[in-house]
Amino acid sequence: DTAVSQTPKYLVTQMGNDKSIKCEQNLGHDTMYWYKQDSKKFLKIMFSYNNKELIINETVPNRFSPKSPDKAHLNLHINSLELGDSAVYFCASSYPRRGAADTQYFGPGTRLTVL
Amino acid sequence: SQQGEEDPQALSIQEGENATMNCSYKTSINNLQWYRQNSGRGLVHLILIRSNEREKHSGRLRVTLDTSKKSSSLLITASRAADTASYFCATDRVGSARQLTFGSGTQLTVLP
């Protein structure tokens, strides 16, 4: 199936641990994103990569480090997890064209719970 | 700060009725999009309206855009129980087409 996929779907971990979330898209898109959705469903962009290059880096603690080995993958590594990191993390991708709008395709989300 | 604000926050209607959700934003935009999120799932793109358009239709969806008021509305006609979901507007600011800013969402419940 063509899609944006994320693993794992659920992640439960202790405070202070380091964890990674993986994202892959086989849509041929050249831009990928990470979003954080809090308990009130507010969705906020964290990072965006275009062709493996960081183009958006919102005010996110440097404990969060995105890594893009190729344009089909954008992984999110989180160091020293804190209680406030508990949220649903969504990966998305898009194929922006000059003069065209940017429709984004979302993965199913990873629910991170920090205990 | 949050670009989009939606109202109502929650809407409950009977199957067959129409549902209207509104979105307001703060800055000049290139386009406005509406997305849908079913419980426990990712967002799915529904419809896009450009800043020079006033109204757009797609199936049972009708979107309007008033750039002078910086507002948009999404109308779902003849609603079905399967339309139950959260609906978000998203804007891309002039000069920042790749960065979408999402509203706070409207939770729509369609009762059978």
Coordinates of C-alpha atoms in Angstrom, one line a residue:
Chain A
D1 CA 0.0 0.0 0.0
T2 CA 1.2 3.5 -0.7
A3 CA 1.2 5.4 2.6
V4 CA 3.0 7.1 5.4
S5 CA 3.9 4.6 8.1
Q6 CA 5.1 5.0 11.6
T7 CA 6.5 2.6 14.1
P8 CA 5.8 2.0 16.9
K9 CA 2.1 2.8 17.2
Y10 CA 2.3 2.9 21.0
L11 CA 5.4 3.6 23.1
V12 CA 5.3 3.5 26.9
T13 CA 8.5 4.4 28.7
Q14 CA 10.0 5.8 31.9
M15 CA 11.1 9.3 32.4
G16 CA 14.8 9.8 31.5
N17 CA 14.9 7.2 28.8
D18 CA 15.9 7.7 25.2
K19 CA 13.5 6.6 22.4
S20 CA 13.1 6.7 18.7
I21 CA 10.1 6.8 16.4
K22 CA 10.5 5.8 12.8
C23 CA 8.6 7.2 9.8
E24 CA 8.7 6.1 6.2
Q25 CA 6.7 7.2 3.1
N26 CA 6.6 5.5 -0.2
L27 CA 4.6 8.3 -2.0
G28 CA 7.7 9.7 -3.7
H29 CA 7.4 12.9 -1.7
D30 CA 10.4 15.1 -1.0
T31 CA 9.3 16.9 2.2
M32 CA 8.5 15.2 5.5
Y33 CA 7.3 16.6 8.8
W34 CA 6.9 15.8 12.5
Y35 CA 4.0 17.1 14.4
K36 CA 3.0 16.8 18.1
Q37 CA -0.6 16.6 19.1
D38 CA -1.4 17.2 22.7
S39 CA -4.3 16.0 24.8
K40 CA -6.5 18.8 23.6
K41 CA -5.8 17.7 20.0
F42 CA -3.8 20.9 19.3
L43 CA -1.4 20.0 16.5
K44 CA 1.9 21.8 16.3
I45 CA 4.7 21.4 13.8
M46 CA 8.1 20.4 15.2
F47 CA 10.3 19.8 12.2
S48 CA 10.3 19.6 8.4
Y49 CA 12.9 18.1 6.1
N50 CA 13.1 18.6 2.3
N51 CA 15.4 16.2 0.5
K52 CA 17.1 15.3 3.7
E53 CA 17.7 19.0 4.6
L54 CA 16.1 20.6 7.6
I55 CA 13.9 23.5 6.5
I56 CA 11.6 24.1 9.5
N57 CA 12.7 23.8 13.1
E58 CA 10.2 25.2 15.5
T59 CA 10.9 26.0 19.1
V60 CA 11.5 22.4 20.2
P61 CA 13.8 21.3 23.0
N62 CA 17.1 20.1 21.7
R63 CA 16.4 16.7 23.3
F64 CA 14.4 16.1 20.1
S65 CA 16.6 15.3 17.1
P66 CA 15.2 14.4 13.7
K67 CA 17.3 12.3 11.4
S68 CA 16.7 11.8 7.7
P69 CA 18.8 9.1 6.1
D70 CA 17.1 9.6 2.8
K71 CA 14.1 11.5 1.5
A72 CA 11.7 8.6 2.2
H73 CA 12.6 8.4 5.9
L74 CA 12.4 10.9 8.8
N75 CA 13.0 9.5 12.2
L76 CA 12.6 11.3 15.5
H77 CA 14.9 10.6 18.4
I78 CA 14.1 11.9 21.9
N79 CA 16.6 12.0 24.7
S80 CA 15.9 12.2 28.4
L81 CA 12.2 11.8 28.1
E82 CA 10.0 14.0 30.3
L83 CA 6.4 13.7 31.4
G84 CA 5.4 16.6 29.2
D85 CA 6.6 14.7 26.1
S86 CA 3.6 12.5 26.4
A87 CA 1.5 13.1 23.3
V88 CA 0.7 11.7 19.9
Y89 CA 3.4 12.3 17.3
F90 CA 2.5 12.4 13.7
C91 CA 4.7 12.1 10.7
A92 CA 3.5 13.6 7.4
S93 CA 4.8 14.1 3.9
S94 CA 4.1 16.3 0.9
Y95 CA 5.3 17.1 -2.6
P96 CA 5.3 20.9 -2.9
R97 CA 5.3 22.2 -6.4
R98 CA 5.9 25.8 -7.5
G99 CA 2.6 27.6 -7.6
A100 CA 0.7 24.6 -6.1
A101 CA -0.5 24.2 -2.6
D102 CA 1.0 21.8 -0.1
T103 CA -1.3 19.0 0.8
Q104 CA 0.1 16.8 3.5
Y105 CA -0.4 13.1 4.0
F106 CA -0.3 11.9 7.6
G107 CA 0.9 8.7 9.2
P108 CA -1.3 6.9 11.8
G109 CA 0.5 8.5 14.7
T110 CA 2.6 7.2 17.6
R111 CA 1.1 7.6 21.1
L112 CA 4.0 8.2 23.5
T113 CA 3.3 7.8 27.2
V114 CA 6.1 8.8 29.6
L115 CA 5.7 7.5 33.1
Chain B
S1 CA 0.7 31.5 18.6
Q2 CA -2.1 29.4 17.2
Q3 CA -3.0 30.5 13.7
G4 CA -6.4 29.0 13.4
E5 CA -9.3 28.9 15.8
E6 CA -12.3 26.7 15.1
D7 CA -15.8 27.0 16.4
P8 CA -17.7 25.3 17.7
Q9 CA -15.3 23.1 19.7
A10 CA -17.9 20.4 19.6
L11 CA -21.0 19.8 17.5
S12 CA -23.6 17.1 17.8
I13 CA -26.2 16.6 15.2
Q14 CA -28.6 14.0 13.9
E15 CA -27.9 11.9 10.8
G16 CA -29.2 13.7 7.7
E17 CA -28.7 17.2 9.1
N18 CA -26.1 19.6 7.9
A19 CA -23.0 20.4 9.9
T20 CA -21.2 23.8 9.7
M21 CA -17.8 24.5 11.2
N22 CA -16.0 27.8 11.2
C23 CA -12.3 28.7 11.2
S24 CA -10.7 32.0 11.8
Y25 CA -7.0 32.8 11.2
K26 CA -4.7 35.7 11.8
T27 CA -2.3 36.3 9.0
S28 CA -2.4 36.6 5.2
I29 CA -2.5 33.1 3.6
N30 CA -1.9 31.4 0.3
N31 CA -4.4 28.6 0.9
L32 CA -6.7 27.2 3.5
Q33 CA -7.2 23.4 3.8
W34 CA -9.6 21.3 5.8
Y35 CA -8.5 18.0 7.3
R36 CA -10.4 15.2 9.1
Q37 CA -9.2 13.0 11.9
N38 CA -11.0 9.9 13.0
S39 CA -10.4 8.8 16.5
G40 CA -7.0 7.3 17.0
R41 CA -6.0 7.9 13.4
G42 CA -3.9 10.4 11.4
L43 CA -5.3 13.4 9.6
V44 CA -6.8 13.1 6.1
H45 CA -6.9 16.0 3.6
L46 CA -10.5 16.9 2.6
I47 CA -10.4 20.0 0.5
L48 CA -8.3 23.0 -0.3
I49 CA -9.4 26.5 -1.2
R50 CA -7.0 29.1 -2.6
S51 CA -6.9 32.7 -1.3
N52 CA -8.4 34.0 -4.5
E53 CA -11.4 31.6 -4.3
R54 CA -14.5 32.3 -2.4
E55 CA -16.3 28.9 -2.5
K56 CA -15.4 25.4 -3.4
H57 CA -17.4 22.1 -3.5
S58 CA -16.4 18.5 -3.2
G59 CA -19.2 15.9 -3.0
R60 CA -21.1 16.7 0.2
L61 CA -18.5 19.3 1.3
R62 CA -18.8 23.0 0.7
V63 CA -16.0 25.4 1.8
T64 CA -16.2 29.1 1.8
L65 CA -13.4 31.6 2.4
D66 CA -13.6 35.3 3.3
T67 CA -10.1 36.7 3.3
S68 CA -11.4 40.1 4.4
K69 CA -12.7 38.6 7.6
K70 CA -9.9 36.0 7.7
S71 CA -12.4 33.2 8.1
S72 CA -13.6 30.0 6.5
S73 CA -16.5 27.6 6.9
L74 CA -16.9 23.9 6.2
L75 CA -20.4 22.7 5.5
I76 CA -21.1 18.9 5.4
T77 CA -24.5 18.3 3.9
A78 CA -26.7 15.3 4.7
S79 CA -24.4 14.1 7.4
R80 CA -23.8 10.4 8.1
A81 CA -22.7 8.6 11.3
A82 CA -19.4 7.9 9.5
D83 CA -18.8 11.6 9.4
T84 CA -18.1 11.6 13.1
A85 CA -14.6 12.9 13.5
S86 CA -12.5 15.9 14.4
Y87 CA -12.2 18.5 11.6
F88 CA -9.3 20.9 11.4
C89 CA -8.5 23.9 9.3
A90 CA -4.9 24.5 8.2
T91 CA -3.4 27.6 6.7
D92 CA -0.1 28.2 5.0
R93 CA 1.1 31.8 5.4
V94 CA 2.3 33.9 2.5
G95 CA 6.0 33.2 2.1
S96 CA 5.8 29.9 4.0
A97 CA 3.9 27.5 1.8
R98 CA 5.3 24.4 3.3
Q99 CA 4.5 25.2 6.9
L100 CA 0.9 24.5 7.8
T101 CA -0.6 25.9 10.9
F102 CA -3.6 24.0 12.3
G103 CA -6.6 25.2 14.1
S104 CA -7.8 23.7 17.4
G105 CA -10.4 21.5 15.7
T106 CA -14.1 20.8 15.9
Q107 CA -15.3 17.5 17.2
L108 CA -18.3 16.5 15.1
T109 CA -20.6 13.7 16.4
V110 CA -23.4 12.5 14.1
L111 CA -26.0 10.5 15.9
P112 CA -27.7 7.7 14.0

